[in-house]
Short mmCIF file of C-alpha atoms and ligand atoms in Angstrom, two decimals:
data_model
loop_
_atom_site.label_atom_id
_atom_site.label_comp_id
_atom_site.label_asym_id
_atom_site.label_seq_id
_atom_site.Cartn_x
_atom_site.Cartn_y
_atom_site.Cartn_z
CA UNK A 1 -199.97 -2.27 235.06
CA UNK A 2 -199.23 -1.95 238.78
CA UNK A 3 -197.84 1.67 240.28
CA UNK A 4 -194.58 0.96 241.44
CA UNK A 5 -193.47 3.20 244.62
CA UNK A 6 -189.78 3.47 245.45
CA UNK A 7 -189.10 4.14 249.40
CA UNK A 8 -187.16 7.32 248.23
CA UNK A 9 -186.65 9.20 244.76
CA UNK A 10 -184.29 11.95 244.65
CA UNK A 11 -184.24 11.80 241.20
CA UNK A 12 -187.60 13.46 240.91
CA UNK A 13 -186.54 16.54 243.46
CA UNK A 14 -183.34 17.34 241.52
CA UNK A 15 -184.92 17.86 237.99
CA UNK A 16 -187.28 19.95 239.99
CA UNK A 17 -184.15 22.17 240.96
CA UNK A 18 -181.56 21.48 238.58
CA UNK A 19 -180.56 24.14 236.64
CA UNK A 20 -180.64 26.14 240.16
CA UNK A 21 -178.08 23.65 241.20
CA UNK A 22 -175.60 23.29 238.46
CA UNK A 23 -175.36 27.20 238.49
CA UNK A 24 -174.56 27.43 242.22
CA UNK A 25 -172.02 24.76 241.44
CA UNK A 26 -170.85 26.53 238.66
CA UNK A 27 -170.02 29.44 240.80
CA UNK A 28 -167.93 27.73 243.35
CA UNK A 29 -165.81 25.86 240.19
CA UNK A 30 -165.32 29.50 239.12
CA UNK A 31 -163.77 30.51 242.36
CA UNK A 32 -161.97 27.41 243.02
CA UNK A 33 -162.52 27.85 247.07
CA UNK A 34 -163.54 24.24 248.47
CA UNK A 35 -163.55 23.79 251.88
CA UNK A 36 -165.60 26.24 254.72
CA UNK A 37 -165.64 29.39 252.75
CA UNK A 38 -168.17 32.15 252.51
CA UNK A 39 -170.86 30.14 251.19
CA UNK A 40 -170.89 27.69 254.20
CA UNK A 41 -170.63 31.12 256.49
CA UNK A 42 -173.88 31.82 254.73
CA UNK A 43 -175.15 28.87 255.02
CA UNK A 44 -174.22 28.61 258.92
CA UNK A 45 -176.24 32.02 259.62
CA UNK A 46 -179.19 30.63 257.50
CA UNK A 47 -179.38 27.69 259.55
CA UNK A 48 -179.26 29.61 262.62
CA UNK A 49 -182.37 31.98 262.00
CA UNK A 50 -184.04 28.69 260.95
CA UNK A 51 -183.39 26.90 264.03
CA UNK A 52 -184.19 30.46 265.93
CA UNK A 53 -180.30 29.61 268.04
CA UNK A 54 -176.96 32.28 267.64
CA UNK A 55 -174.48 30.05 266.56
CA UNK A 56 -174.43 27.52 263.71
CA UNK A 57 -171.17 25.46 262.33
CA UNK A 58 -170.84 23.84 259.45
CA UNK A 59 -169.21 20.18 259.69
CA UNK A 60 -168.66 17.13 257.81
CA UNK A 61 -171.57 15.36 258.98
CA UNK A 62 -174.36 14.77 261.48
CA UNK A 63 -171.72 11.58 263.07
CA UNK A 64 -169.47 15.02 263.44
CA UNK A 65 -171.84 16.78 264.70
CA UNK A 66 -172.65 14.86 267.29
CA UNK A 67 -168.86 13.85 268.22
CA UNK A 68 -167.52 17.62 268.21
CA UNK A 69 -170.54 18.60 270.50
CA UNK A 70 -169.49 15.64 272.93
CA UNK A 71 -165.60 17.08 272.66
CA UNK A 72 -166.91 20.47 272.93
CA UNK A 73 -168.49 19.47 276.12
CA UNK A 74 -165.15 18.00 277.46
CA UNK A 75 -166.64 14.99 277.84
CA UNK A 76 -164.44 11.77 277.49
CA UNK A 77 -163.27 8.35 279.47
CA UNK A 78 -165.50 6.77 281.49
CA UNK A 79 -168.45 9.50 281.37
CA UNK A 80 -171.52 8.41 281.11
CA UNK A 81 -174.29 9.33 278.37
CA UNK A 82 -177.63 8.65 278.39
CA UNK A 83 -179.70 7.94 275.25
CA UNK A 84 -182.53 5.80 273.50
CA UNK A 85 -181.00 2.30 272.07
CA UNK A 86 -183.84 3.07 269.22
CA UNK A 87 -181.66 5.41 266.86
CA UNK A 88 -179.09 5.43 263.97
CA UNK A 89 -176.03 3.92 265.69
CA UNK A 90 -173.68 7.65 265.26
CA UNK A 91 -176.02 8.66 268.36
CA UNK A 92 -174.19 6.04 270.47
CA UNK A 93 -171.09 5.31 268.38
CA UNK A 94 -169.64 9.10 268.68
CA UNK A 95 -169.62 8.59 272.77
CA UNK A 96 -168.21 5.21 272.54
CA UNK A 97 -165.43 7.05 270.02
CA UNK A 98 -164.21 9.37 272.96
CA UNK A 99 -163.78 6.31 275.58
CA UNK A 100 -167.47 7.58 277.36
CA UNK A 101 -169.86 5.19 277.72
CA UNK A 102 -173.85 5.11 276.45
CA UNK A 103 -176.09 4.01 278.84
CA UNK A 104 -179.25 3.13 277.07
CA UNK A 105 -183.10 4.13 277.92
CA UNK A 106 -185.96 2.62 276.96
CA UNK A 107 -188.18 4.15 274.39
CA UNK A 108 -191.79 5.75 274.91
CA UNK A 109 -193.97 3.28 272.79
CA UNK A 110 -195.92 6.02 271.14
CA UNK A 111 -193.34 8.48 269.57
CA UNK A 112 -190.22 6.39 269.75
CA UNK A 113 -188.79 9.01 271.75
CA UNK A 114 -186.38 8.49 275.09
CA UNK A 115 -188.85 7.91 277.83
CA UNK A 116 -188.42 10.73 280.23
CA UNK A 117 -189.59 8.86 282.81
CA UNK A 118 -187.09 5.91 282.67
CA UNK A 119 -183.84 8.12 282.93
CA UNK A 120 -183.11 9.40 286.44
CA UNK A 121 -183.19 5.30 287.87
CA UNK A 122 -180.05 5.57 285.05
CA UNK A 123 -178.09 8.32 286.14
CA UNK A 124 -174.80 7.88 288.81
CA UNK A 125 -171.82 10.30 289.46
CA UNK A 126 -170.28 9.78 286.39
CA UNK A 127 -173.26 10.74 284.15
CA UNK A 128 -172.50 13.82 281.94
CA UNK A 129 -174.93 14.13 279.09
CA UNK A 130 -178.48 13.50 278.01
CA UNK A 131 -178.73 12.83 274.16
CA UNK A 132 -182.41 12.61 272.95
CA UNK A 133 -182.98 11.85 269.49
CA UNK A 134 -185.97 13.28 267.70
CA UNK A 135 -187.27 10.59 265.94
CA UNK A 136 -188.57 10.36 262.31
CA UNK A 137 -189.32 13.99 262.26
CA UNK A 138 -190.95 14.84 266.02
CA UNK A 139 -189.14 16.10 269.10
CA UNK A 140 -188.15 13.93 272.09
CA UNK A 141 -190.63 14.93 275.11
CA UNK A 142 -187.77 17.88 276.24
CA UNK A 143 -189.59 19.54 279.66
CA UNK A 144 -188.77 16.50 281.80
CA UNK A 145 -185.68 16.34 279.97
CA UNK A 146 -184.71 19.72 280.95
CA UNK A 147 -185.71 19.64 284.53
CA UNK A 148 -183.60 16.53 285.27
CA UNK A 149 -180.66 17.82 283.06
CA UNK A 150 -180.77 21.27 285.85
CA UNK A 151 -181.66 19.18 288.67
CA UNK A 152 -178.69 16.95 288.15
CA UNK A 153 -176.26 19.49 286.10
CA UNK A 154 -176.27 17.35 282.96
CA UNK A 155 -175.79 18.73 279.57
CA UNK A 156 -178.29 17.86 277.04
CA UNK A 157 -177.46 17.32 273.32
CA UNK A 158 -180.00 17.16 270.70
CA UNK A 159 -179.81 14.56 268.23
CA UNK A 160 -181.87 16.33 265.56
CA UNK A 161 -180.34 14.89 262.43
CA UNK A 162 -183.85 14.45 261.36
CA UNK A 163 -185.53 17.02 262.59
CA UNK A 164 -184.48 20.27 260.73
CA UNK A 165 -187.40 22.38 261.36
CA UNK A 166 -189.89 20.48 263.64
CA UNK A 167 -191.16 22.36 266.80
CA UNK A 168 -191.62 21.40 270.15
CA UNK A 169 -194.86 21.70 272.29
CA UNK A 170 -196.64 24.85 271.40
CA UNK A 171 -198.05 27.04 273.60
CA UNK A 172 -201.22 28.57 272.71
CA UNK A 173 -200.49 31.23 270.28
CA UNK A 174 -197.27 31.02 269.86
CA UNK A 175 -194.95 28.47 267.80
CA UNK A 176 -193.16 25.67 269.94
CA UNK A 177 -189.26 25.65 270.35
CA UNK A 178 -187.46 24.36 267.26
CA UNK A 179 -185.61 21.51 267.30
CA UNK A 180 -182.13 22.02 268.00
CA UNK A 181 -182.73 24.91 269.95
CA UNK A 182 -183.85 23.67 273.13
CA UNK A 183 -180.66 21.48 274.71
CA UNK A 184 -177.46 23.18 275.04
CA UNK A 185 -176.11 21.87 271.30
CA UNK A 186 -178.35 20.30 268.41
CA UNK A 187 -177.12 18.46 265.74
CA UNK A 188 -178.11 18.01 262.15
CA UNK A 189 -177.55 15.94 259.37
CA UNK A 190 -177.44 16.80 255.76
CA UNK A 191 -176.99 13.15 254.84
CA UNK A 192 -178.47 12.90 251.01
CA UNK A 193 -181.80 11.58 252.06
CA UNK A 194 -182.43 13.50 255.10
CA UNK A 195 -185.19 16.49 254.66
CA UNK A 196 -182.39 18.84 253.83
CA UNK A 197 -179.67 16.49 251.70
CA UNK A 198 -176.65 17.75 250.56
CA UNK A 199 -175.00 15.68 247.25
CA UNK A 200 -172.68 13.75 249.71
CA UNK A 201 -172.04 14.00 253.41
CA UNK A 202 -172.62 17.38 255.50
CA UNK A 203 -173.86 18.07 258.94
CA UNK A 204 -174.02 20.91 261.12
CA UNK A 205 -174.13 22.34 265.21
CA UNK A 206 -176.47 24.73 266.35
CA UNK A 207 -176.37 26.53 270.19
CA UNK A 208 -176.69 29.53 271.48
CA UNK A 209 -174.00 28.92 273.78
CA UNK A 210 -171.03 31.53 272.62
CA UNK A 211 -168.51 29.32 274.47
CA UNK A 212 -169.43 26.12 273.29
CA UNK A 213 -169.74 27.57 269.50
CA UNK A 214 -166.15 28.46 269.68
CA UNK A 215 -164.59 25.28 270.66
CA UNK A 216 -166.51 23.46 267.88
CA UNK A 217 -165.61 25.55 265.55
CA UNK A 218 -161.55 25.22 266.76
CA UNK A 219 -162.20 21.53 266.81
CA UNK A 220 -162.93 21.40 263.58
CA UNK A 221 -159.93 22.37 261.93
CA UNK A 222 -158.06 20.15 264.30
CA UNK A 223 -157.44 22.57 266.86
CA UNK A 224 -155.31 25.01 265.40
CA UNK A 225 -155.88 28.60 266.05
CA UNK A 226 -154.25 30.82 264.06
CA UNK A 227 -153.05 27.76 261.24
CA UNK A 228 -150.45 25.91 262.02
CA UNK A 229 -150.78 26.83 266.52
CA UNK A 230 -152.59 24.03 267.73
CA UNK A 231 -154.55 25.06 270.99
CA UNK A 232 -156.41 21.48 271.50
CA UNK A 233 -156.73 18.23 270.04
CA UNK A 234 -159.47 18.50 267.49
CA UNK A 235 -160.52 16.33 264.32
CA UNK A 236 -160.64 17.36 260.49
CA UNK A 237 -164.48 18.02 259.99
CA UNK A 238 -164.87 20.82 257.79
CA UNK A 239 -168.19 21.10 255.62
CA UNK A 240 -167.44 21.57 251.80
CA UNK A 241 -167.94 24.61 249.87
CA UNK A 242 -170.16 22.56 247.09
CA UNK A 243 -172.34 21.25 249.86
CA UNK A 244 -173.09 24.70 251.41
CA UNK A 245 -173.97 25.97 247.78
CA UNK A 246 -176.15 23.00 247.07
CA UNK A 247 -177.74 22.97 250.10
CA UNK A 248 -178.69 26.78 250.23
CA UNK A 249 -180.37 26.64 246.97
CA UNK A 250 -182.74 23.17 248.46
CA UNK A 251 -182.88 25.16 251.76
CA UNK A 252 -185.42 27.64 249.80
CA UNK A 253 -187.72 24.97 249.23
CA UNK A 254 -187.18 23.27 252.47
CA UNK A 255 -190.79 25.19 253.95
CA UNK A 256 -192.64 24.06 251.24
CA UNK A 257 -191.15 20.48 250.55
CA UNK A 258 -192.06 20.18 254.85
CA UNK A 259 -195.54 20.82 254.34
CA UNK A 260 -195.83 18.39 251.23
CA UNK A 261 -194.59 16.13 254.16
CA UNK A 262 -197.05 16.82 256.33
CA UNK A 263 -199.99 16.38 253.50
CA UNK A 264 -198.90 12.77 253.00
CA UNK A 265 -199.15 12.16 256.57
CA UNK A 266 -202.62 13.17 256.59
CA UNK A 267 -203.41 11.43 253.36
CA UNK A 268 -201.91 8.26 254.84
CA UNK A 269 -203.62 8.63 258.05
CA UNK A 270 -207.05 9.27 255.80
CA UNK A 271 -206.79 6.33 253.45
CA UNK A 272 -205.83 4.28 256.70
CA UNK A 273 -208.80 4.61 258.53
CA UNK A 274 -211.21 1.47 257.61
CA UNK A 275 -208.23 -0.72 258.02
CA UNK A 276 -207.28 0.42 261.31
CA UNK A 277 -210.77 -0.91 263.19
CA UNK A 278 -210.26 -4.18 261.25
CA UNK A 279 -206.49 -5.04 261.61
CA UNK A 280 -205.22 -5.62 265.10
CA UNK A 281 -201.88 -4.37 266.06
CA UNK A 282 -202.04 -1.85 263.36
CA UNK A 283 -200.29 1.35 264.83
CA UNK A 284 -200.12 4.78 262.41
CA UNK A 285 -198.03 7.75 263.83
CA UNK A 286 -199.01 9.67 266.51
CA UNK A 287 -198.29 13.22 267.36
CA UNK A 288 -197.70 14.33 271.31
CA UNK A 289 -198.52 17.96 272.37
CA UNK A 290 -199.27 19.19 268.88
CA UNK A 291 -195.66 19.11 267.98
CA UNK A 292 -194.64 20.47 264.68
CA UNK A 293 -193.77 17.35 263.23
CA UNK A 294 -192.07 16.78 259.88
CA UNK A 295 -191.87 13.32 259.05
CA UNK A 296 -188.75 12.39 258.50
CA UNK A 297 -190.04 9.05 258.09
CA UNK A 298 -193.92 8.00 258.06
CA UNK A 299 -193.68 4.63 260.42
CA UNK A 300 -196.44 2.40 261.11
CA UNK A 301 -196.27 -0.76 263.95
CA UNK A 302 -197.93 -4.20 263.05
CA UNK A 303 -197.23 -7.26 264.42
CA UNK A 304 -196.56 -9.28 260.93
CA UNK A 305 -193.95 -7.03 259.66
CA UNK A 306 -191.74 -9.02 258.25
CA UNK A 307 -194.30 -10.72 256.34
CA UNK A 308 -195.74 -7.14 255.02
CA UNK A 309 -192.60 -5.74 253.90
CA UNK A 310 -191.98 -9.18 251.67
CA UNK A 311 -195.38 -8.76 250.14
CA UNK A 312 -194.92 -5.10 249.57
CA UNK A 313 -191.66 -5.72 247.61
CA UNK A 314 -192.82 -8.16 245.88
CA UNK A 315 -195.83 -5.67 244.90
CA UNK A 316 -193.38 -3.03 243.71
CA UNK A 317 -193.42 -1.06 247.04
CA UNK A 318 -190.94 0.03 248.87
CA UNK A 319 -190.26 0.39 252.29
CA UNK A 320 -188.01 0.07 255.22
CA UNK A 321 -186.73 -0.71 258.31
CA UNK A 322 -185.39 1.33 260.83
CA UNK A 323 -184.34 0.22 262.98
CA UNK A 324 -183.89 -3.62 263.00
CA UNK A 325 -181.68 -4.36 265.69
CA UNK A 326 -181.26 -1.73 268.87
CA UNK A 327 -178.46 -0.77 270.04
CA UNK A 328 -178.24 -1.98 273.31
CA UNK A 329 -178.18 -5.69 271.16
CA UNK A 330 -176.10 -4.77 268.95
CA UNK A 331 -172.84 -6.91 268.54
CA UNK A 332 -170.06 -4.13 269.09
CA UNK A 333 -171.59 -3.37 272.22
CA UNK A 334 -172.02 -6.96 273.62
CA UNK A 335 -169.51 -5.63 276.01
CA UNK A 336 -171.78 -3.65 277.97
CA UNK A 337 -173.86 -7.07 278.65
CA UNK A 338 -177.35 -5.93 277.73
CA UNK A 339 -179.60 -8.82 277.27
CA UNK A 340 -182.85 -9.13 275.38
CA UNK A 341 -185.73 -7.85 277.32
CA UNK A 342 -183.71 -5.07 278.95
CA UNK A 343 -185.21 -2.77 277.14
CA UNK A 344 -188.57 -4.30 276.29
CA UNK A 345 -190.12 -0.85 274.11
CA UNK A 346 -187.26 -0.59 271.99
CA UNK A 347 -187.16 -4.46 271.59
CA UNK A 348 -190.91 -4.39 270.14
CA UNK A 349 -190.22 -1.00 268.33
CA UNK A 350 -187.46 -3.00 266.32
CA UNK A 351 -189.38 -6.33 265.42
CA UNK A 352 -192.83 -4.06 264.56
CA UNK A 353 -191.97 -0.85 262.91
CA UNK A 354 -192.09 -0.39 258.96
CA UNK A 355 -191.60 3.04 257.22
CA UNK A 356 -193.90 3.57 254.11
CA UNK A 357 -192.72 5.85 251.19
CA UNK A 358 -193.24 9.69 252.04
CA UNK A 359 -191.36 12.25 249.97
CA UNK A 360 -192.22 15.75 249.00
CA UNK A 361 -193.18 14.58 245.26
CA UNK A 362 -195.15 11.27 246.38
CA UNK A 363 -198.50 11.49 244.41
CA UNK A 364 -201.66 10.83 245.85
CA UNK A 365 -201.87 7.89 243.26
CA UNK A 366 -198.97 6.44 245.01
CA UNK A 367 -200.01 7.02 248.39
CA UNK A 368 -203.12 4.75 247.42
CA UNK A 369 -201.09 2.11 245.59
CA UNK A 370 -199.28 1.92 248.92
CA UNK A 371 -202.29 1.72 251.04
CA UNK A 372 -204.21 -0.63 248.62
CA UNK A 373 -201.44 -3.03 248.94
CA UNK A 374 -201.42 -3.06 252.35
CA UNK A 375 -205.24 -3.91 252.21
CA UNK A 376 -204.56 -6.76 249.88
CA UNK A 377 -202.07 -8.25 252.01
CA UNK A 378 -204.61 -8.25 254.89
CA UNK A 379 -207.18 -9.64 252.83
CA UNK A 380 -205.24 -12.10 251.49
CA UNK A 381 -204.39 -13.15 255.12
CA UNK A 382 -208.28 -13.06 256.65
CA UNK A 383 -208.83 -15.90 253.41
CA UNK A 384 -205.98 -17.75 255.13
CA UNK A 385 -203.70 -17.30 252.38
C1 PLP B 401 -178.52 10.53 259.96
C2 PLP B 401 -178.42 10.46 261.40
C3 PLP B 401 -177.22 10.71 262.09
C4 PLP B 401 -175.89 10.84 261.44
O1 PLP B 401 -175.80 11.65 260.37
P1 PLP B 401 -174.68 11.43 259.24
O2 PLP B 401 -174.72 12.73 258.54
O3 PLP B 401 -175.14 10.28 258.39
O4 PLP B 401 -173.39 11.18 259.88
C5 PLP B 401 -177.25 10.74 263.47
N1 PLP B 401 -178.36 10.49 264.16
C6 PLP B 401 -179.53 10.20 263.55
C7 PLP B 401 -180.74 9.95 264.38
C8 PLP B 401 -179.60 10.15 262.16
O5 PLP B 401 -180.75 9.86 261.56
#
């Protein structure tokens, strides 16, 4: 019988951590205390050290996240953000949600990351903010990032919902920056299947900025400062007690389940190698600067995509695709005329890209099922099949 590999099993992880989980849930039935709390204040300071920044604050997502950093920031109708069009659509959607406007940049064609050198012929007077995302695990290129952003007083915010933990450009002997740490906010994610899941929705804000960490936190619980005195407009984003708790026990195997991560990468990148001089088109990922990267997502390019990822389900493989459409074409912003070809790396990125299954519990039997399929398929194809 064939291996079958599922894109993601969570299933697996929790029995690996389950009776750690049901008693951390059992304490917070016990007290009865369900929203912010002390568990999420622990929770915030652990994620702090972690992301080496002052301030963390827990919210309801990483969609919050990002929308309570833009608030924080002041910034609202008819500012301009820039960001990649090649991202999960909260990085655009929370500016669009405060009447500002994303203005989209081409992708670098290698990491998937904003192309530094594309943005300045994008900013005018009424550009505000810089959001890179760090794609599938590895930091957006940040030094040019950070030199426009002071050049042209821009804020940068870091769209590092799935990036808990990767580092950025290391010099030698030292670590790099972690992610999060470098712009003046970064925002994370706790979305079930990110590297750090919660058992529902969670996300949280990271700066060192002691201004900017206030006003998130006030915006959070709409505003009001003490209850009931409302000192600005703010939203109802509060991170639940039972998220913090799960998500402090999974954040002690976070290290490890990382470099399990990182193993499959190299295993993938191994068992990859014959096919790579025989398939053309065939792009694995690649890692700038000697980031600290920690797949997210493992993502290969090849021209026949579409085709693959049919013969791979139908193989018992999973896999998927993100992201299919960009956002620049995307129908809800047809308003901001875009047109195919506009962005022609991001374009490409959508129609070639296919994420394989890697997860902290992925077996190397797996991993070879996966890659053996993939083989098939291309022999199948050099018989003309
Ligand atoms: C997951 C994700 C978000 C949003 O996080 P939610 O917690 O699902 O709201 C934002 N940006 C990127 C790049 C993401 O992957």
């Amino acid at each position: 019988m064939k291996t079958k590999v599922s894109f993601f099993d969570l299933a697996v992880q929790f029995k690996s951590i389950e009776d750690e989980i049901k008693s951390a849930m059992d304490d917070v039935f016990q007290t009865q205390q369900f929203i912010l709390g002390s568990k999420v204040k622990v929770l915030e300071e652990t994620i702090a050290q972690y992301c080496r920044t002052r301030y963390a604050i827990g919210v309801a997502s990483g969609s919050d996240a990002l929308l309570l950093s833009l608030m924080a920031l002041g910034i609202g109708t008819g500012d301009e953000v820039l960001l990649p069009p090649f991202t999960f659509f909260a990085t655009a959607g929370s500016v669009s949600r405060l009447g500002a406007i994303p203005v989209f940049v081409d992708i670098d064609q290698e990491t998937f990351n904003i192309d530094p050198s594309k943005i300045e012929e994008k900013i005018t007077s009424r550009t505000k903010a810089i959001i890179p995302v760090h794609l599938f695990g590895q930091c957006a290129d940040m030094d040019p990032l950070l030199k426009i952003a002071k050049k042209k007083k821009l804020f940068i915010i870091e769209d590092a919902a799935q990036a808990l933990g990767a580092e950025y450009k290391p010099k030698p002997g030292s670590d790099g920056r972690r992610a999060g740490q470098i712009g003046d906010l970064g925002c994370f994610s706790f979305y079930p299947t990110k590297n750090l899941g919660a058992f529902g929705d969670g996300g949280m804000v990271v700066t060192d900025n002691l201004d900017l960490a206030e006003k998130v936190r006030l915006l959070r619980v709409h505003g009001s400062q003490p209850k009931y005195f409302h000192k600005r407009i703010g939203i109802n984003s509060r991170l639940d007690t039972i998220q913090a708790a799960i998500l402090l026990v999974k954040f002690k195997h976070l290290e490890k389940w990382t470099i399990e991560r990182q193993k499959k990468a190299e295993r993938y990148q191994l068992l990859f190698q014959d096919l790579l001089s025989s398939v053309n088109g065939l792009k694995l990922p690649t890692i700038q600067y000697q980031n600290r990267h920690i797949f997210h997502q493992y993502v290969i390019r090849v021209p026949e995509r579409d085709r693959l990822k049919k013969y791979l389900t139908e193989e018992g493989v999973g896999t998927d695709i993100y992201y299919p459409v960009p956002l620049h074409l995307q129908e809800c912003y047809s308003f901001l005329k875009y047109h195919r070809g506009d962005l022609p790396n991001s374009e490409k990125a959508s129609e070639e890209v296919l994420a394989l299954p890697i997860y902290p519990e992925l077996t190397e039997g797996q991993q070879w099922a996966v890659v053996d399929r993939i083989k098939a398929f291309y022999k199948r194809r050099a018989q003309g099949a």
